[in-house]
CSV table of N, CA and C in Angstrom, one decimal:
chain,number,residue,atom,x,y,z
A,225,MET,N,-128.7,-55.2,60.7
A,225,MET,CA,-127.6,-54.4,61.1
A,225,MET,C,-126.6,-54.3,59.9
A,226,ALA,N,-125.9,-53.2,59.9
A,226,ALA,CA,-124.9,-53.0,58.9
A,226,ALA,C,-123.6,-52.6,59.5
A,227,GLN,N,-122.5,-52.9,58.9
A,227,GLN,CA,-121.2,-52.6,59.5
A,227,GLN,C,-120.7,-51.3,58.9
A,228,CYS,N,-120.2,-50.4,59.8
A,228,CYS,CA,-119.6,-49.2,59.5
A,228,CYS,C,-118.3,-49.4,58.7
A,229,GLU,N,-118.2,-48.7,57.6
A,229,GLU,CA,-117.0,-48.9,56.7
A,229,GLU,C,-115.7,-48.2,57.3
A,230,VAL,N,-115.8,-47.4,58.3
A,230,VAL,CA,-114.7,-46.7,58.9
A,230,VAL,C,-114.2,-47.5,60.1
A,231,CYS,N,-115.1,-47.8,61.1
A,231,CYS,CA,-114.6,-48.4,62.3
A,231,CYS,C,-115.0,-49.9,62.4
A,232,GLY,N,-115.8,-50.4,61.5
A,232,GLY,CA,-116.2,-51.8,61.6
A,232,GLY,C,-117.3,-52.1,62.6
A,233,ASN,N,-117.8,-51.2,63.3
A,233,ASN,CA,-118.9,-51.4,64.2
A,233,ASN,C,-120.1,-52.0,63.5
A,234,ASP,N,-120.7,-53.0,64.0
A,234,ASP,CA,-121.9,-53.6,63.5
A,234,ASP,C,-123.1,-53.0,64.3
A,235,TYR,N,-123.8,-52.1,63.8
A,235,TYR,CA,-124.7,-51.2,64.6
A,235,TYR,C,-126.1,-51.2,64.0
A,236,ARG,N,-127.1,-51.4,64.8
A,236,ARG,CA,-128.5,-51.5,64.3
A,236,ARG,C,-129.0,-50.2,63.8
A,237,MET,N,-128.4,-49.1,64.2
A,237,MET,CA,-128.9,-47.8,63.7
A,237,MET,C,-127.9,-47.2,62.7
A,238,SER,N,-127.2,-48.0,62.0
A,238,SER,CA,-126.3,-47.5,61.0
A,238,SER,C,-127.1,-46.8,59.9
A,239,PHE,N,-126.4,-46.0,59.1
A,239,PHE,CA,-127.1,-45.3,58.0
A,239,PHE,C,-126.3,-45.3,56.7
A,240,GLU,N,-126.9,-45.1,55.6
A,240,GLU,CA,-126.2,-45.0,54.3
A,240,GLU,C,-126.1,-43.5,53.8
A,241,VAL,N,-125.0,-43.2,53.2
A,241,VAL,CA,-124.9,-42.0,52.5
A,241,VAL,C,-124.6,-42.3,51.0
A,242,HIS,N,-125.5,-41.7,50.2
A,242,HIS,CA,-125.3,-41.9,48.7
A,242,HIS,C,-124.7,-40.6,48.2
A,243,ALA,N,-123.5,-40.8,47.6
A,243,ALA,CA,-122.8,-39.6,47.1
A,243,ALA,C,-121.9,-40.0,45.9
A,244,ALA,N,-121.9,-39.2,44.9
A,244,ALA,CA,-121.1,-39.4,43.7
A,244,ALA,C,-121.2,-40.8,43.2
A,245,GLY,N,-122.4,-41.3,43.2
A,245,GLY,CA,-122.6,-42.7,42.6
A,245,GLY,C,-122.2,-43.8,43.5
A,246,ALA,N,-121.8,-43.6,44.7
A,246,ALA,CA,-121.4,-44.6,45.6
A,246,ALA,C,-122.3,-44.6,46.8
A,247,VAL,N,-122.4,-45.7,47.5
A,247,VAL,CA,-123.1,-45.9,48.7
A,247,VAL,C,-122.2,-46.2,49.9
A,248,HIS,N,-122.2,-45.4,50.9
A,248,HIS,CA,-121.3,-45.6,52.1
A,248,HIS,C,-122.2,-45.9,53.3
A,249,THR,N,-121.7,-46.8,54.2
A,249,THR,CA,-122.4,-47.1,55.4
A,249,THR,C,-121.6,-46.7,56.6
A,250,PHE,N,-122.3,-46.0,57.6
A,250,PHE,CA,-121.6,-45.5,58.8
A,250,PHE,C,-122.5,-45.8,60.0
A,251,ASP,N,-121.8,-45.8,61.1
A,251,ASP,CA,-122.5,-45.9,62.4
A,251,ASP,C,-122.6,-44.6,63.1
A,252,SER,N,-122.0,-43.5,62.6
A,252,SER,CA,-122.0,-42.2,63.3
A,252,SER,C,-121.6,-41.1,62.3
A,253,ILE,N,-122.0,-39.9,62.7
A,253,ILE,CA,-121.6,-38.7,61.9
A,253,ILE,C,-120.1,-38.6,61.9
A,254,GLU,N,-119.5,-38.9,63.0
A,254,GLU,CA,-118.0,-38.8,63.1
A,254,GLU,C,-117.3,-39.7,62.1
A,255,CYS,N,-117.8,-40.9,61.9
A,255,CYS,CA,-117.2,-41.8,60.9
A,255,CYS,C,-117.5,-41.3,59.5
A,256,ALA,N,-118.7,-40.8,59.3
A,256,ALA,CA,-119.0,-40.3,58.0
A,256,ALA,C,-118.1,-39.1,57.6
A,257,ALA,N,-117.9,-38.2,58.6
A,257,ALA,CA,-117.0,-37.0,58.4
A,257,ALA,C,-115.6,-37.5,58.1
A,258,GLN,N,-115.1,-38.5,58.9
A,258,GLN,CA,-113.8,-39.0,58.7
A,258,GLN,C,-113.5,-39.5,57.3
A,259,ARG,N,-114.5,-40.2,56.7
A,259,ARG,CA,-114.4,-40.8,55.4
A,259,ARG,C,-114.7,-39.8,54.3
A,260,MET,N,-115.6,-38.9,54.5
A,260,MET,CA,-116.2,-38.1,53.3
A,260,MET,C,-115.8,-36.6,53.3
A,261,ALA,N,-115.5,-36.0,54.4
A,261,ALA,CA,-115.2,-34.6,54.5
A,261,ALA,C,-113.8,-34.3,53.8
A,262,PRO,N,-113.7,-33.3,53.0
A,262,PRO,CA,-112.4,-32.9,52.5
A,262,PRO,C,-111.5,-32.4,53.6
A,263,ILE,N,-110.2,-32.4,53.3
A,263,ILE,CA,-109.2,-31.9,54.2
A,263,ILE,C,-108.6,-30.6,53.7
A,264,CYS,N,-108.4,-29.7,54.6
A,264,CYS,CA,-107.9,-28.4,54.3
A,264,CYS,C,-106.4,-28.6,53.8
A,265,GLU,N,-106.0,-28.0,52.7
A,265,GLU,CA,-104.7,-28.1,52.1
A,265,GLU,C,-103.6,-27.4,53.0
A,266,HIS,N,-104.1,-26.5,53.9
A,266,HIS,CA,-103.1,-25.7,54.7
A,266,HIS,C,-103.0,-26.3,56.1
A,267,CYS,N,-104.1,-26.4,56.8
A,267,CYS,CA,-104.0,-26.8,58.2
A,267,CYS,C,-104.4,-28.3,58.5
A,268,ASN,N,-104.8,-29.0,57.4
A,268,ASN,CA,-105.2,-30.4,57.5
A,268,ASN,C,-106.4,-30.7,58.4
A,269,CYS,N,-107.2,-29.8,58.7
A,269,CYS,CA,-108.5,-30.1,59.4
A,269,CYS,C,-109.5,-30.6,58.5
A,270,ARG,N,-110.5,-31.4,59.0
A,270,ARG,CA,-111.6,-31.8,58.2
A,270,ARG,C,-112.5,-30.6,58.0
A,271,ILE,N,-113.0,-30.4,56.8
A,271,ILE,CA,-113.9,-29.3,56.5
A,271,ILE,C,-115.3,-29.8,56.6
A,272,LEU,N,-116.0,-29.3,57.7
A,272,LEU,CA,-117.3,-29.8,58.0
A,272,LEU,C,-118.3,-28.7,57.7
A,273,GLY,N,-117.9,-27.5,57.4
A,273,GLY,CA,-118.8,-26.4,57.1
A,273,GLY,C,-118.6,-26.0,55.7
A,274,HIS,N,-118.8,-24.7,55.5
A,274,HIS,CA,-118.7,-24.1,54.1
A,274,HIS,C,-117.2,-23.8,53.8
A,275,GLY,N,-116.5,-24.8,53.2
A,275,GLY,CA,-115.2,-24.6,52.9
A,275,GLY,C,-115.0,-23.8,51.5
A,276,LEU,N,-113.8,-23.7,51.1
A,276,LEU,CA,-113.5,-23.1,49.8
A,276,LEU,C,-112.8,-24.0,48.9
A,277,GLU,N,-113.0,-24.0,47.6
A,277,GLU,CA,-112.4,-24.8,46.7
A,277,GLU,C,-111.9,-24.0,45.5
A,278,THR,N,-110.6,-24.3,45.1
A,278,THR,CA,-110.1,-23.7,43.9
A,278,THR,C,-110.6,-24.4,42.6
A,279,GLU,N,-110.4,-23.8,41.5
A,279,GLU,CA,-110.8,-24.4,40.2
A,279,GLU,C,-110.0,-25.7,40.0
A,280,GLU,N,-108.8,-25.8,40.6
A,280,GLU,CA,-107.9,-27.0,40.4
A,280,GLU,C,-108.3,-28.1,41.4
A,281,GLY,N,-109.3,-27.9,42.3
A,281,GLY,CA,-109.7,-28.9,43.2
A,281,GLY,C,-109.1,-28.9,44.6
A,282,GLN,N,-108.4,-27.8,44.9
A,282,GLN,CA,-107.8,-27.7,46.3
A,282,GLN,C,-108.9,-27.2,47.2
A,283,PHE,N,-108.9,-27.8,48.4
A,283,PHE,CA,-109.9,-27.4,49.4
A,283,PHE,C,-109.2,-26.7,50.6
A,284,PHE,N,-110.0,-25.7,51.1
A,284,PHE,CA,-109.5,-24.9,52.3
A,284,PHE,C,-110.7,-24.7,53.2
A,285,CYS,N,-110.4,-24.7,54.5
A,285,CYS,CA,-111.4,-24.5,55.5
A,285,CYS,C,-111.8,-23.0,55.6
A,286,CYS,N,-111.0,-22.1,55.2
A,286,CYS,CA,-111.3,-20.7,55.3
A,286,CYS,C,-110.4,-19.9,54.4
A,287,ALA,N,-110.7,-18.6,54.2
A,287,ALA,CA,-110.0,-17.7,53.3
A,287,ALA,C,-108.5,-17.5,53.8
A,288,HIS,N,-108.4,-17.5,55.2
A,288,HIS,CA,-107.0,-17.3,55.7
A,288,HIS,C,-106.1,-18.5,55.2
A,289,CYS,N,-106.6,-19.7,55.3
A,289,CYS,CA,-105.8,-20.8,54.9
A,289,CYS,C,-105.5,-20.8,53.4
A,290,ALA,N,-106.5,-20.3,52.6
A,290,ALA,CA,-106.3,-20.2,51.2
A,290,ALA,C,-105.2,-19.2,50.9
A,291,ARG,N,-105.3,-18.0,51.6
A,291,ARG,CA,-104.2,-17.0,51.4
A,291,ARG,C,-102.9,-17.5,51.7
A,292,MET,N,-102.8,-18.3,52.8
A,292,MET,CA,-101.5,-18.8,53.2
A,292,MET,C,-100.9,-19.8,52.2
A,293,MET,N,-101.7,-20.3,51.3
A,293,MET,CA,-101.3,-21.3,50.3
A,293,MET,C,-101.3,-20.6,48.9
A,294,GLY,N,-101.3,-19.3,48.9
A,294,GLY,CA,-101.2,-18.6,47.6
A,294,GLY,C,-102.4,-18.5,46.8
A,295,GLN,N,-103.6,-18.5,47.4
A,295,GLN,CA,-104.9,-18.4,46.7
A,295,GLN,C,-105.7,-17.2,47.2
A,296,PRO,N,-105.2,-16.0,47.0
A,296,PRO,CA,-105.8,-14.8,47.6
A,296,PRO,C,-107.2,-14.5,47.0
A,297,GLN,N,-107.5,-15.1,45.8
A,297,GLN,CA,-108.8,-14.8,45.2
A,297,GLN,C,-110.0,-15.5,45.9
A,298,LEU,N,-109.7,-16.5,46.8
A,298,LEU,CA,-110.8,-17.1,47.5
A,298,LEU,C,-111.2,-16.3,48.8
A,299,VAL,N,-112.5,-16.1,49.0
A,299,VAL,CA,-113.0,-15.3,50.1
A,299,VAL,C,-114.0,-16.1,50.8
A,300,ASP,N,-114.2,-15.8,52.1
A,300,ASP,CA,-115.2,-16.5,52.9
A,300,ASP,C,-116.6,-15.9,52.5
A,301,HIS,N,-117.6,-16.7,52.5
A,301,HIS,CA,-118.9,-16.3,52.1
A,301,HIS,C,-119.9,-16.3,53.3
A,302,ALA,N,-119.4,-16.6,54.5
A,302,ALA,CA,-120.2,-16.7,55.7
A,302,ALA,C,-120.6,-15.3,56.2
């Protein structure tokens, strides 16, 4: 069993995520999203789908939020 790095649950069905040279251990998709998903610069929601990113590294959940933060060049691709 391995312990979730977000909630501390020691769970027999925990899983590892390998990303950006690091290994993370979680007990649920919810905990993985809480730790790894970027946050929208405008509405502060977790970006779980196809978000948008500026060249400067800002993340947005949709083109509307990007426009609201002065990034009109970003468009949704869905």
